Each structure stands twice: as C-alpha cells, then as structure tokens.
Amino acid sequence: MSLPAVAVTKDGKRVLVAWKQVSKNVPHVSWREATGTARDADLQPQPGGTQDHPHLAFAPNGTWAAVWEETRAGRQSIWYRTSKPGDSGKQLSAPNDGQAAFPVLVIGAQNTTVAYEAKQGERLSVVVQKLPS
C-alpha cells in the first residue's frame, strides 16, 4: 500500500481518502468519502494497468479531482479525473515525459495545476501542467 491521500473541503464538512488497493490481481487506486456512508470504489473503474500514488483535491464549487500513476499506456504515466458526471479520466503525461511518477494537484478558482516527476534515463525533471477548473 502506498501513502493514502486525503482532501478536505474548506468548511471541513467533506473528507475524501484514496489509496493503492492490493487485494485484487492488479494494484489499483480505491477511494471513498470518509464523511459519508459510501463503500470503497475504484478511482478508475476500468484500469489498464498497475495504479499507485493518488492525490486528491477539492474545487471551490465542491467537486473534486484526482491524479495517480498508471501503467495503462505500457509505461508509467499520470492520469487525471474529476467527479463531474461522465468523466472517466484521461492521461496527462506525454510519451516524451518518460516514466512519470508522484503526481500532486491543487485546484483554485480559475485553474487546476498538476505537477509530477518525469524520468528519462537518468534525467529527472518536474513537469507542471495547468488545466481549466
């Protein structure tokens, strides 16, 4: 299990948690709203590979977003999804990023910023992407 991620709304009334679940054949990220009665759910209902290192954040309007590592593309890449209806996630890291890892995100009123580590051979860099909120 990797370090669990936690996000709290500004008013403190909602808390989300996410973690790497290893109880199935392929490690994947599970999540739940800790302040509710909902059961654990898969962050990406149809994962395409091993998942790890989730990070969560709430938007000012109460929706939330998550980023995580996933090997769906045949290499370790960064994926992103929101709680907006119909959002099933998308890959953020590009093939020229190499192996992408350890994503974090923050959500503001105007945009969402995601940062992650990218490794090509021995070269490490930090990639920062701004997305619309």
mmCIF file of C-alpha atoms in Angstrom:
data_model
loop_
_atom_site.group_PDB
_atom_site.id
_atom_site.type_symbol
_atom_site.label_atom_id
_atom_site.label_comp_id
_atom_site.label_asym_id
_atom_site.label_seq_id
_atom_site.Cartn_x
_atom_site.Cartn_y
_atom_site.Cartn_z
ATOM 1 C CA MET A 1 0.000 0.000 0.000
ATOM 2 C CA SER A 2 1.231 3.480 -0.800
ATOM 3 C CA LEU A 3 0.725 6.563 1.322
ATOM 4 C CA PRO A 4 -3.013 7.357 1.441
ATOM 5 C CA ALA A 5 -4.151 10.701 0.036
ATOM 6 C CA VAL A 6 -6.626 12.943 1.857
ATOM 7 C CA ALA A 7 -8.594 16.013 0.728
ATOM 8 C CA VAL A 8 -10.850 18.202 2.873
ATOM 9 C CA THR A 9 -13.318 20.877 1.794
ATOM 10 C CA LYS A 10 -12.636 24.411 3.016
ATOM 11 C CA ASP A 11 -15.507 24.165 5.513
ATOM 12 C CA GLY A 12 -14.241 20.787 6.759
ATOM 13 C CA LYS A 13 -17.556 19.010 6.129
ATOM 14 C CA ARG A 14 -16.333 16.588 3.448
ATOM 15 C CA VAL A 15 -13.246 14.391 3.509
ATOM 16 C CA LEU A 16 -12.027 12.128 0.694
ATOM 17 C CA VAL A 17 -9.393 9.428 1.005
ATOM 18 C CA ALA A 18 -7.658 7.402 -1.721
ATOM 19 C CA TRP A 19 -5.063 4.635 -1.535
ATOM 20 C CA LYS A 20 -3.447 1.840 -3.534
ATOM 21 C CA GLN A 21 -5.539 -1.276 -3.110
ATOM 22 C CA VAL A 22 -3.646 -4.559 -3.393
ATOM 23 C CA SER A 23 -6.470 -7.013 -2.726
ATOM 24 C CA LYS A 24 -7.170 -7.656 -6.426
ATOM 25 C CA ASN A 25 -4.902 -9.169 -9.089
ATOM 26 C CA VAL A 26 -3.509 -5.823 -10.234
ATOM 27 C CA PRO A 27 -2.844 -2.995 -7.753
ATOM 28 C CA HIS A 28 -5.326 -0.174 -8.297
ATOM 29 C CA VAL A 29 -6.444 3.004 -6.550
ATOM 30 C CA SER A 30 -9.558 2.927 -4.377
ATOM 31 C CA TRP A 31 -11.287 5.903 -2.796
ATOM 32 C CA ARG A 32 -14.239 6.867 -0.626
ATOM 33 C CA GLU A 33 -15.810 9.865 1.008
ATOM 34 C CA ALA A 34 -14.783 9.373 4.627
ATOM 35 C CA THR A 35 -17.517 11.643 5.969
ATOM 36 C CA GLY A 36 -20.288 9.625 4.301
ATOM 37 C CA THR A 37 -21.507 6.048 4.312
ATOM 38 C CA ALA A 38 -20.364 5.154 0.781
ATOM 39 C CA ARG A 39 -18.372 1.998 0.195
ATOM 40 C CA ASP A 40 -14.893 1.919 -1.293
ATOM 41 C CA ALA A 41 -14.857 2.423 -5.075
ATOM 42 C CA ASP A 42 -12.222 2.194 -7.786
ATOM 43 C CA LEU A 43 -10.946 5.627 -8.798
ATOM 44 C CA GLN A 44 -10.685 4.430 -12.400
ATOM 45 C CA PRO A 45 -13.388 1.757 -12.853
ATOM 46 C CA GLN A 46 -11.572 0.185 -15.806
ATOM 47 C CA PRO A 47 -7.878 0.442 -15.002
ATOM 48 C CA GLY A 48 -5.460 -0.535 -17.706
ATOM 49 C CA GLY A 49 -2.514 -1.419 -15.531
ATOM 50 C CA THR A 50 -0.979 -1.058 -12.114
ATOM 51 C CA GLN A 51 -2.038 2.125 -10.304
ATOM 52 C CA ASP A 52 -0.338 3.928 -7.423
ATOM 53 C CA HIS A 53 0.338 7.250 -5.654
ATOM 54 C CA PRO A 54 -3.050 9.010 -5.783
ATOM 55 C CA HIS A 55 -3.520 12.650 -4.875
ATOM 56 C CA LEU A 56 -6.868 14.425 -4.331
ATOM 57 C CA ALA A 57 -8.130 17.999 -4.121
ATOM 58 C CA PHE A 58 -11.482 19.749 -3.786
ATOM 59 C CA ALA A 59 -12.502 22.633 -6.045
ATOM 60 C CA PRO A 60 -14.183 25.701 -4.530
ATOM 61 C CA ASN A 61 -17.533 24.515 -6.003
ATOM 62 C CA GLY A 62 -17.368 21.185 -4.102
ATOM 63 C CA THR A 63 -16.342 18.942 -6.988
ATOM 64 C CA TRP A 64 -13.091 17.058 -6.597
ATOM 65 C CA ALA A 65 -10.271 15.868 -8.824
ATOM 66 C CA ALA A 66 -7.666 13.133 -8.550
ATOM 67 C CA VAL A 67 -4.337 12.280 -10.152
ATOM 68 C CA TRP A 68 -2.457 8.980 -9.967
ATOM 69 C CA GLU A 69 0.186 6.829 -11.641
ATOM 70 C CA GLU A 70 -0.966 4.127 -14.042
ATOM 71 C CA THR A 71 0.777 1.769 -16.471
ATOM 72 C CA ARG A 72 -2.150 1.642 -18.940
ATOM 73 C CA ALA A 73 -0.020 3.123 -21.759
ATOM 74 C CA GLY A 74 2.684 0.465 -21.377
ATOM 75 C CA ARG A 75 4.797 2.798 -19.262
ATOM 76 C CA GLN A 76 4.189 4.593 -16.005
ATOM 77 C CA SER A 77 2.086 7.671 -16.791
ATOM 78 C CA ILE A 78 -0.053 10.234 -14.957
ATOM 79 C CA TRP A 79 -3.839 10.120 -15.162
ATOM 80 C CA TYR A 80 -6.438 12.702 -14.089
ATOM 81 C CA ARG A 81 -10.190 12.669 -13.467
ATOM 82 C CA THR A 82 -12.821 14.767 -11.772
ATOM 83 C CA SER A 83 -16.081 13.975 -10.012
ATOM 84 C CA LYS A 84 -18.030 15.659 -12.823
ATOM 85 C CA PRO A 85 -20.628 13.301 -14.352
ATOM 86 C CA GLY A 86 -19.259 11.265 -17.247
ATOM 87 C CA ASP A 87 -15.599 11.955 -16.507
ATOM 88 C CA SER A 88 -13.776 8.624 -16.707
ATOM 89 C CA GLY A 89 -10.275 10.080 -16.685
ATOM 90 C CA LYS A 90 -7.548 10.981 -19.145
ATOM 91 C CA GLN A 91 -3.813 10.601 -19.428
ATOM 92 C CA LEU A 92 -1.905 13.810 -18.687
ATOM 93 C CA SER A 93 1.716 12.801 -19.154
ATOM 94 C CA ALA A 94 3.145 12.750 -22.672
ATOM 95 C CA PRO A 95 5.300 9.966 -24.155
ATOM 96 C CA ASN A 96 8.338 12.291 -24.134
ATOM 97 C CA ASP A 97 7.967 12.608 -20.339
ATOM 98 C CA GLY A 98 9.362 9.073 -19.985
ATOM 99 C CA GLN A 99 8.342 7.400 -16.726
ATOM 100 C CA ALA A 100 6.017 9.773 -14.850
ATOM 101 C CA ALA A 101 5.533 9.493 -11.091
ATOM 102 C CA PHE A 102 4.401 11.107 -7.822
ATOM 103 C CA PRO A 103 1.661 13.472 -9.068
ATOM 104 C CA VAL A 104 0.200 16.260 -6.941
ATOM 105 C CA LEU A 105 -2.540 18.768 -7.723
ATOM 106 C CA VAL A 106 -4.086 21.954 -6.415
ATOM 107 C CA ILE A 107 -7.388 23.467 -7.506
ATOM 108 C CA GLY A 108 -8.088 27.176 -7.497
ATOM 109 C CA ALA A 109 -11.000 29.285 -8.688
ATOM 110 C CA GLN A 110 -9.539 29.709 -12.186
ATOM 111 C CA ASN A 111 -7.408 26.629 -12.848
ATOM 112 C CA THR A 112 -6.112 23.294 -11.680
ATOM 113 C CA THR A 113 -2.357 22.755 -11.514
ATOM 114 C CA VAL A 114 -0.789 19.304 -11.676
ATOM 115 C CA ALA A 115 2.899 18.621 -11.082
ATOM 116 C CA TYR A 116 4.746 15.308 -11.373
ATOM 117 C CA GLU A 117 8.200 13.822 -11.681
ATOM 118 C CA ALA A 118 9.348 12.690 -15.121
ATOM 119 C CA LYS A 119 12.326 10.403 -15.658
ATOM 120 C CA GLN A 120 14.079 9.784 -18.972
ATOM 121 C CA GLY A 121 17.067 7.540 -18.489
ATOM 122 C CA GLU A 122 18.981 9.128 -15.609
ATOM 123 C CA ARG A 123 17.497 12.600 -16.167
ATOM 124 C CA LEU A 124 14.811 13.707 -13.682
ATOM 125 C CA SER A 125 12.597 16.748 -14.171
ATOM 126 C CA VAL A 126 9.382 18.201 -12.815
ATOM 127 C CA VAL A 127 6.513 18.765 -15.236
ATOM 128 C CA VAL A 128 3.814 21.323 -14.393
ATOM 129 C CA GLN A 129 0.502 21.488 -16.250
ATOM 130 C CA LYS A 130 -2.346 23.963 -15.832
ATOM 131 C CA LEU A 131 -5.826 22.669 -16.603
ATOM 132 C CA PRO A 132 -9.141 24.527 -16.619
ATOM 133 C CA SER A 133 -11.067 24.162 -13.355
#
